[in-house]
GROMACS .gro file of C-alpha atoms in nm:
model
  358
    1MET     CA    1  -2.344 -11.865  -2.196
    2LYS     CA    2  -1.958 -11.878  -2.193
    3LYS     CA    3  -1.915 -11.668  -1.959
    4SER     CA    4  -2.140 -11.867  -1.682
    5LEU     CA    5  -1.947 -12.185  -1.801
    6LEU     CA    6  -1.623 -11.977  -1.736
    7ALA     CA    7  -1.764 -11.893  -1.376
    8LEU     CA    8  -1.849 -12.240  -1.299
    9ALA     CA    9  -1.511 -12.363  -1.407
   10VAL     CA   10  -1.313 -12.113  -1.193
   11LEU     CA   11  -1.582 -12.206  -0.894
   12GLY     CA   12  -1.525 -12.550  -0.935
   13ALA     CA   13  -1.129 -12.520  -0.942
   14PHE     CA   14  -1.134 -12.355  -0.628
   15ALA     CA   15  -1.374 -12.589  -0.469
   16GLY     CA   16  -1.140 -12.844  -0.589
   17ALA     CA   17  -0.807 -12.674  -0.441
   18ALA     CA   18  -1.006 -12.625  -0.130
   19SER     CA   19  -1.074 -12.975  -0.050
   20ALA     CA   20  -0.738 -13.068  -0.158
   21GLN     CA   21  -0.601 -12.852   0.131
   22SER     CA   22  -0.799 -13.023   0.415
   23SER     CA   23  -0.898 -13.389   0.441
   24VAL     CA   24  -1.093 -13.627   0.694
   25THR     CA   25  -1.120 -13.972   0.652
   26LEU     CA   26  -1.364 -14.206   0.863
   27TYR     CA   27  -1.252 -14.557   0.927
   28GLY     CA   28  -1.304 -14.865   1.141
   29LEU     CA   29  -1.294 -15.246   1.192
   30VAL     CA   30  -1.496 -15.488   1.330
   31ASP     CA   31  -1.396 -15.836   1.439
   32ILE     CA   32  -1.614 -16.090   1.616
   33GLY     CA   33  -1.627 -16.493   1.689
   34ILE     CA   34  -1.662 -16.776   1.867
   35GLN     CA   35  -1.415 -16.876   2.124
   36ARG     CA   36  -1.367 -17.201   2.335
   37VAL     CA   37  -1.141 -17.171   2.646
   38ASP     CA   38  -1.004 -17.484   2.844
   39PRO     CA   39  -0.852 -17.369   3.207
   40LYS     CA   40  -0.567 -17.635   3.309
   41ALA     CA   41  -0.664 -17.598   3.667
   42ALA     CA   42  -0.819 -17.903   3.837
   43ASN     CA   43  -1.221 -17.832   3.895
   44THR     CA   44  -1.245 -17.545   3.649
   45ALA     CA   45  -1.496 -17.575   3.359
   46SER     CA   46  -1.452 -17.482   3.035
   47THR     CA   47  -1.637 -17.192   2.869
   48THR     CA   48  -1.742 -17.157   2.472
   49GLY     CA   49  -1.913 -16.816   2.339
   50ILE     CA   50  -1.901 -16.531   2.156
   51THR     CA   51  -1.589 -16.323   2.171
   52ALA     CA   52  -1.489 -15.989   1.994
   53GLY     CA   53  -1.177 -15.830   1.879
   54ASN     CA   54  -0.956 -16.158   1.830
   55GLN     CA   55  -0.766 -16.084   1.558
   56SER     CA   56  -0.805 -15.708   1.596
   57GLY     CA   57  -0.933 -15.469   1.816
   58ASN     CA   58  -1.288 -15.342   1.722
   59ARG     CA   59  -1.260 -14.959   1.640
   60PHE     CA   60  -1.375 -14.662   1.442
   61GLY     CA   61  -1.187 -14.350   1.402
   62LEU     CA   62  -1.150 -13.998   1.231
   63ARG     CA   63  -0.776 -13.866   1.100
   64GLY     CA   64  -0.734 -13.573   0.885
   65SER     CA   65  -0.495 -13.315   0.785
   66GLU     CA   66  -0.466 -12.962   0.654
   67ASP     CA   67  -0.249 -12.810   0.448
   68LEU     CA   68  -0.073 -12.475   0.622
   69GLY     CA   69   0.148 -12.360   0.312
   70GLY     CA   70   0.485 -12.403   0.296
   71GLY     CA   71   0.522 -12.793   0.303
   72LEU     CA   72   0.361 -12.760   0.669
   73ARG     CA   73   0.058 -12.961   0.786
   74ALA     CA   74  -0.146 -13.008   1.070
   75VAL     CA   75  -0.259 -13.363   1.125
   76TYR     CA   76  -0.470 -13.564   1.379
   77GLN     CA   77  -0.625 -13.905   1.508
   78LEU     CA   78  -0.915 -13.995   1.710
   79GLU     CA   79  -0.976 -14.374   1.727
   80ASN     CA   80  -1.249 -14.515   1.941
   81GLY     CA   81  -1.223 -14.868   2.067
   82PHE     CA   82  -1.555 -15.091   2.166
   83SER     CA   83  -1.646 -15.453   2.237
   84LEU     CA   84  -1.873 -15.587   1.916
   85ASP     CA   85  -2.021 -15.849   2.141
   86ASP     CA   86  -2.217 -15.589   2.408
   87GLY     CA   87  -2.141 -15.250   2.278
   88THR     CA   88  -1.959 -15.117   2.558
   89LEU     CA   89  -1.648 -14.885   2.534
   90GLY     CA   90  -1.304 -15.036   2.537
   91GLN     CA   91  -0.975 -14.893   2.713
   92GLY     CA   92  -1.119 -14.849   3.029
   93GLY     CA   93  -1.443 -14.631   2.904
   94ARG     CA   94  -1.254 -14.365   2.711
   95ILE     CA   95  -1.445 -14.247   2.425
   96PHE     CA   96  -1.122 -14.228   2.201
   97GLY     CA   97  -0.889 -14.465   2.395
   98ARG     CA   98  -0.688 -14.635   2.112
   99TRP     CA   99  -0.548 -14.288   1.978
  100ALA     CA  100  -0.618 -13.924   2.071
  101TRP     CA  101  -0.374 -13.686   1.925
  102ALA     CA  102  -0.299 -13.389   1.676
  103GLY     CA  103   0.048 -13.258   1.561
  104LEU     CA  104   0.216 -13.082   1.306
  105ALA     CA  105   0.396 -13.246   0.996
  106GLY     CA  106   0.648 -13.171   0.747
  107SER     CA  107   0.947 -13.289   0.513
  108TRP     CA  108   1.152 -13.288   0.847
  109GLY     CA  109   0.905 -13.545   0.972
  110GLU     CA  110   0.598 -13.509   1.218
  111VAL     CA  111   0.554 -13.425   1.616
  112ARG     CA  112   0.235 -13.552   1.794
  113LEU     CA  113   0.092 -13.453   2.122
  114GLY     CA  114  -0.170 -13.689   2.325
  115ARG     CA  115  -0.277 -14.022   2.370
  116GLN     CA  116  -0.047 -14.262   2.155
  117TRP     CA  117   0.104 -14.584   2.133
  118ALA     CA  118   0.440 -14.689   2.314
  119LEU     CA  119   0.664 -14.793   2.041
  120GLY     CA  120   0.738 -15.132   2.157
  121PHE     CA  121   0.356 -15.178   2.096
  122GLU     CA  122   0.330 -15.020   1.766
  123MET     CA  123   0.659 -15.132   1.610
  124PHE     CA  124   0.672 -15.470   1.718
  125GLY     CA  125   0.322 -15.552   1.557
  126SER     CA  126   0.498 -15.554   1.243
  127ILE     CA  127   0.752 -15.848   1.367
  128ASP     CA  128   0.496 -16.068   1.564
  129PRO     CA  129   0.316 -16.291   1.319
  130TRP     CA  130   0.022 -16.224   1.511
  131SER     CA  131   0.041 -15.829   1.466
  132THR     CA  132   0.012 -15.818   1.844
  133GLY     CA  133  -0.328 -15.971   1.832
  134PHE     CA  134  -0.495 -16.295   1.864
  135ASN     CA  135  -0.513 -16.288   2.214
  136ASP     CA  136  -0.263 -16.539   2.405
  137ALA     CA  137  -0.125 -16.621   2.071
  138GLY     CA  138   0.046 -16.310   2.009
  139ILE     CA  139   0.399 -16.153   2.125
  140GLN     CA  140   0.210 -15.941   2.384
  141SER     CA  141   0.173 -16.265   2.606
  142VAL     CA  142   0.540 -16.287   2.692
  143MET     CA  143   0.675 -15.906   2.650
  144SER     CA  144   0.532 -15.591   2.830
  145THR     CA  145   0.530 -15.286   2.614
  146PRO     CA  146   0.377 -15.473   2.312
  147ASN     CA  147   0.111 -15.571   2.556
  148ALA     CA  148  -0.115 -15.276   2.431
  149VAL     CA  149   0.056 -14.984   2.640
  150ARG     CA  150  -0.095 -14.652   2.514
  151PRO     CA  151   0.050 -14.395   2.722
  152ASP     CA  152  -0.166 -14.054   2.792
  153ASN     CA  153   0.027 -13.694   2.784
  154MET     CA  154   0.278 -13.794   2.512
  155VAL     CA  155   0.485 -13.584   2.280
  156MET     CA  156   0.636 -13.769   2.000
  157TYR     CA  157   0.871 -13.715   1.719
  158ARG     CA  158   0.871 -13.936   1.437
  159SER     CA  159   1.100 -13.893   1.119
  160PRO     CA  160   1.080 -13.918   0.776
  161ASN     CA  161   1.191 -14.233   0.566
  162LEU     CA  162   1.536 -14.186   0.509
  163SER     CA  163   1.642 -14.484   0.263
  164GLY     CA  164   1.443 -14.720   0.475
  165PHE     CA  165   1.580 -14.605   0.827
  166ARG     CA  166   1.326 -14.457   1.061
  167VAL     CA  167   1.374 -14.321   1.428
  168ASN     CA  168   1.109 -14.244   1.681
  169ALA     CA  169   1.099 -14.058   2.031
  170GLY     CA  170   0.837 -14.008   2.276
  171TYR     CA  171   0.780 -13.896   2.603
  172SER     CA  172   0.490 -13.906   2.847
  173PHE     CA  173   0.474 -13.668   3.126
  174GLN     CA  174   0.152 -13.894   3.291
  175ILE     CA  175   0.108 -14.236   3.174
  176GLY     CA  176  -0.223 -14.227   3.300
  177GLY     CA  177  -0.476 -13.973   3.347
  178ALA     CA  178  -0.419 -13.594   3.420
  179GLU     CA  179  -0.080 -13.475   3.544
  180ALA     CA  180  -0.030 -13.414   3.897
  181ALA     CA  181   0.124 -13.115   4.052
  182GLY     CA  182   0.501 -13.191   4.135
  183SER     CA  183   0.751 -13.397   3.937
  184GLY     CA  184   0.729 -13.685   4.166
  185ASN     CA  185   0.368 -13.749   4.158
  186ASN     CA  186   0.384 -13.849   3.789
  187ASN     CA  187   0.408 -14.204   3.636
  188ARG     CA  188   0.660 -14.102   3.345
  189PHE     CA  189   0.727 -14.285   3.040
  190THR     CA  190   1.015 -14.284   2.780
  191THR     CA  191   0.996 -14.477   2.423
  192LEU     CA  192   1.260 -14.472   2.162
  193GLY     CA  193   1.259 -14.675   1.867
  194ALA     CA  194   1.437 -14.702   1.523
  195GLN     CA  195   1.365 -14.957   1.230
  196TYR     CA  196   1.520 -15.028   0.883
  197GLY     CA  197   1.360 -15.208   0.639
  198ALA     CA  198   1.492 -15.309   0.255
  199GLY     CA  199   1.335 -15.568   0.042
  200PRO     CA  200   1.230 -15.880   0.226
  201LEU     CA  201   1.439 -15.732   0.545
  202LEU     CA  202   1.314 -15.567   0.824
  203VAL     CA  203   1.511 -15.512   1.148
  204MET     CA  204   1.403 -15.273   1.460
  205ALA     CA  205   1.496 -15.174   1.805
  206THR     CA  206   1.321 -15.040   2.095
  207TYR     CA  207   1.406 -14.883   2.428
  208GLU     CA  208   1.184 -14.793   2.673
  209ILE     CA  209   1.163 -14.672   3.070
  210TYR     CA  210   0.897 -14.661   3.329
  211LYS     CA  211   0.954 -14.414   3.607
  212PRO     CA  212   0.698 -14.453   3.875
  213ALA     CA  213   0.573 -14.206   4.101
  214SER     CA  214   0.840 -14.198   4.422
  215THR     CA  215   0.550 -14.369   4.652
  216THR     CA  216   0.314 -14.667   4.581
  217ALA     CA  217   0.134 -14.883   4.806
  218ILE     CA  218   0.398 -15.148   4.800
  219GLY     CA  219   0.705 -14.925   4.886
  220ASN     CA  220   0.939 -14.744   4.644
  221PRO     CA  221   0.960 -14.899   4.318
  222VAL     CA  222   1.260 -14.877   4.078
  223ASP     CA  223   1.240 -14.759   3.727
  224ALA     CA  224   1.154 -15.033   3.476
  225LYS     CA  225   1.334 -15.087   3.168
  226TYR     CA  226   1.261 -15.272   2.842
  227VAL     CA  227   1.488 -15.356   2.567
  228GLN     CA  228   1.355 -15.509   2.251
  229ILE     CA  229   1.493 -15.634   1.895
  230GLY     CA  230   1.354 -15.810   1.640
  231GLY     CA  231   1.346 -15.865   1.260
  232THR     CA  232   1.163 -16.029   0.982
  233PHE     CA  233   1.287 -16.176   0.647
  234ASP     CA  234   1.052 -16.269   0.357
  235PHE     CA  235   1.144 -16.564   0.158
  236LYS     CA  236   0.832 -16.566  -0.045
  237VAL     CA  237   0.757 -16.911   0.040
  238ALA     CA  238   0.779 -16.835   0.428
  239LYS     CA  239   0.811 -16.516   0.629
  240ILE     CA  240   1.022 -16.582   0.942
  241SER     CA  241   1.033 -16.338   1.251
  242ALA     CA  242   1.237 -16.363   1.567
  243ALA     CA  243   1.223 -16.109   1.863
  244TYR     CA  244   1.380 -16.075   2.190
  245ALA     CA  245   1.345 -15.874   2.506
  246ILE     CA  246   1.524 -15.788   2.826
  247GLU     CA  247   1.321 -15.648   3.093
  248GLU     CA  248   1.448 -15.478   3.449
  249GLY     CA  249   1.232 -15.394   3.755
  250ILE     CA  250   0.901 -15.588   3.658
  251TYR     CA  251   0.630 -15.675   3.850
  252ALA     CA  252   0.481 -15.998   3.722
  253SER     CA  253   0.504 -16.394   3.675
  254GLY     CA  254   0.403 -16.611   3.387
  255PRO     CA  255   0.325 -16.501   3.051
  256SER     CA  256   0.207 -16.126   3.073
  257SER     CA  257  -0.154 -16.187   2.907
  258LEU     CA  258  -0.225 -16.430   3.172
  259GLN     CA  259  -0.085 -16.215   3.479
  260PRO     CA  260  -0.058 -15.868   3.331
  261ARG     CA  261   0.246 -15.629   3.416
  262ARG     CA  262   0.084 -15.315   3.225
  263PHE     CA  263   0.198 -14.990   3.386
  264ALA     CA  264  -0.012 -14.962   3.703
  265LEU     CA  265   0.196 -15.133   4.004
  266PRO     CA  266  -0.017 -15.363   4.198
  267ALA     CA  267  -0.144 -15.298   4.534
  268THR     CA  268  -0.026 -15.617   4.626
  269LEU     CA  269   0.245 -15.867   4.467
  270PRO     CA  270   0.178 -16.159   4.253
  271THR     CA  271   0.257 -16.517   4.452
  272GLY     CA  272   0.618 -16.564   4.461
  273VAL     CA  273   0.732 -16.201   4.371
  274THR     CA  274   0.908 -16.014   4.675
  275GLY     CA  275   0.976 -15.710   4.459
  276PRO     CA  276   1.101 -15.571   4.105
  277GLN     CA  277   1.234 -15.855   3.920
  278ASP     CA  278   1.436 -15.910   3.575
  279ALA     CA  279   1.345 -16.131   3.285
  280SER     CA  280   1.392 -16.200   2.927
  281ALA     CA  281   1.139 -16.311   2.660
  282TRP     CA  282   1.158 -16.408   2.295
  283GLN     CA  283   0.948 -16.527   2.014
  284VAL     CA  284   1.011 -16.697   1.705
  285GLY     CA  285   0.758 -16.728   1.435
  286VAL     CA  286   0.646 -16.823   1.065
  287THR     CA  287   0.389 -16.729   0.805
  288VAL     CA  288   0.335 -16.961   0.523
  289PRO     CA  289   0.143 -16.850   0.219
  290VAL     CA  290  -0.073 -17.106   0.013
  291GLY     CA  291  -0.230 -16.955  -0.244
  292SER     CA  292  -0.460 -16.699  -0.039
  293LEU     CA  293  -0.461 -16.876   0.263
  294SER     CA  294  -0.173 -16.776   0.547
  295LEU     CA  295  -0.062 -17.049   0.769
  296ILE     CA  296   0.072 -16.911   1.102
  297GLY     CA  297   0.275 -17.087   1.372
  298SER     CA  298   0.498 -16.913   1.683
  299TRP     CA  299   0.667 -17.033   1.995
  300ALA     CA  300   0.733 -16.781   2.295
  301GLN     CA  301   0.872 -16.789   2.614
  302ARG     CA  302   0.936 -16.558   2.945
  303ASP     CA  303   1.224 -16.652   3.185
  304PHE     CA  304   1.259 -16.465   3.492
  305ASP     CA  305   1.621 -16.425   3.651
  306ALA     CA  306   1.473 -16.521   4.021
  307ALA     CA  307   1.467 -16.914   4.012
  308ALA     CA  308   1.156 -16.888   4.268
  309LEU     CA  309   0.947 -16.735   4.002
  310ASN     CA  310   0.744 -16.935   3.739
  311ASP     CA  311   0.841 -16.876   3.393
  312GLY     CA  312   0.590 -16.876   3.099
  313ARG     CA  313   0.553 -17.006   2.771
  314VAL     CA  314   0.288 -17.005   2.482
  315TYR     CA  315   0.278 -17.205   2.157
  316ALA     CA  316   0.026 -17.118   1.865
  317VAL     CA  317  -0.090 -17.228   1.510
  318GLY     CA  318  -0.351 -17.074   1.325
  319PHE     CA  319  -0.473 -16.920   0.972
  320THR     CA  320  -0.618 -16.591   0.782
  321TYR     CA  321  -0.800 -16.637   0.466
  322PRO     CA  322  -0.915 -16.344   0.258
  323LEU     CA  323  -1.315 -16.355   0.147
  324SER     CA  324  -1.269 -16.018  -0.013
  325ARG     CA  325  -1.041 -15.726   0.000
  326ARG     CA  326  -1.156 -15.587   0.326
  327THR     CA  327  -1.300 -15.924   0.479
  328ASN     CA  328  -1.103 -16.226   0.618
  329PHE     CA  329  -1.200 -16.538   0.796
  330TYR     CA  330  -0.943 -16.632   1.038
  331GLY     CA  331  -0.879 -16.926   1.327
  332TYR     CA  332  -0.610 -17.016   1.575
  333TYR     CA  333  -0.519 -17.262   1.891
  334SER     CA  334  -0.315 -17.134   2.151
  335ASP     CA  335  -0.143 -17.315   2.463
  336ALA     CA  336  -0.014 -17.087   2.756
  337ASP     CA  337   0.118 -17.167   3.065
  338GLN     CA  338   0.386 -17.135   3.361
  339LYS     CA  339   0.668 -17.367   3.294
  340ASN     CA  340   0.677 -17.491   3.640
  341VAL     CA  341   0.372 -17.531   3.793
  342THR     CA  342  -0.022 -17.542   3.666
  343ALA     CA  343  -0.130 -17.219   3.765
  344ALA     CA  344  -0.484 -17.095   3.784
  345ASN     CA  345  -0.455 -16.899   3.483
  346ASP     CA  346  -0.325 -17.158   3.252
  347ARG     CA  347  -0.514 -17.236   2.944
  348LYS     CA  348  -0.581 -17.336   2.582
  349GLU     CA  349  -0.784 -17.129   2.327
  350MET     CA  350  -0.928 -17.233   2.031
  351THR     CA  351  -1.099 -16.930   1.810
  352VAL     CA  352  -1.244 -16.902   1.467
  353GLY     CA  353  -1.421 -16.551   1.338
  354ILE     CA  354  -1.449 -16.281   1.095
  355ARG     CA  355  -1.279 -15.946   1.046
  356HIS     CA  356  -1.401 -15.659   0.820
  357SER     CA  357  -1.221 -15.308   0.776
  358PHE     CA  358  -1.419 -15.011   0.612
   0.00000   0.00000   0.00000
């Protein structure tokens, strides 16, 4: 009897050790609400209906790691995006359109290969009081790379936390789809980022370059460059945030969520745009805790160097309220438009919804 118990204990120990060497986590998030959109253009009707992924994009995913010994681990993440209101796939119909990468990690940091987020998108979610969500309200309305940019075919190095300081660097051989033969036939993307966090302070900066293929439908494009700096400070009674961006060689007008720049050059140029332009953008925001309730407010603006273009601005107010550790209720109001004219895409949004993570 004692020998049997000893054998069971040994087997249990081995099983525990095996499970400790490898782990897989299934996770996800569902977000749905009701939204009213009031366009400012004449003779354009308002719409009211179900809308999904307002505060955060709907998703489910797998992340895991395996201990390879000597402090080395194999790591990976596969994350699907979908629309909860109709069940369709997001990110252009990709099965794993939000994240799809594998790599190695150790005390020296981490190297990932695959589809990942631009650092301007990933890192500035910590600066934006809307966490690059809430549709027009978020910082993605006026800055390009925080607007859900996820390059394919990217190799990324991520440093460990060095007394609050981190650096990241990535390079995409082809930002969308499979690499084409010939170095001049791919849309390449470089993303660099650094941040420092200590106590109530968080500051960061990113620098990114989009180098399009040598020929396009609109002629010979120039490289697009993006510099972003930002920070937050938590006073406990209120958390303030500020961000500033300089963008060179972009094709867009107005708030970028209304006329998205993205990273596919247009077949035709937006109205009033004769070629690549330079712009600056900024956002200031505040989050105020009132018991369990969080009140949010922000103002964001985009200004082009060329006077002929229509600059854009967005202001927004909203709230989140936790119903449990995993579920929260939210609502927001945003007003976005081009400053110089009433454009067809100018609008007001009013949304309430519920979000649950698992």
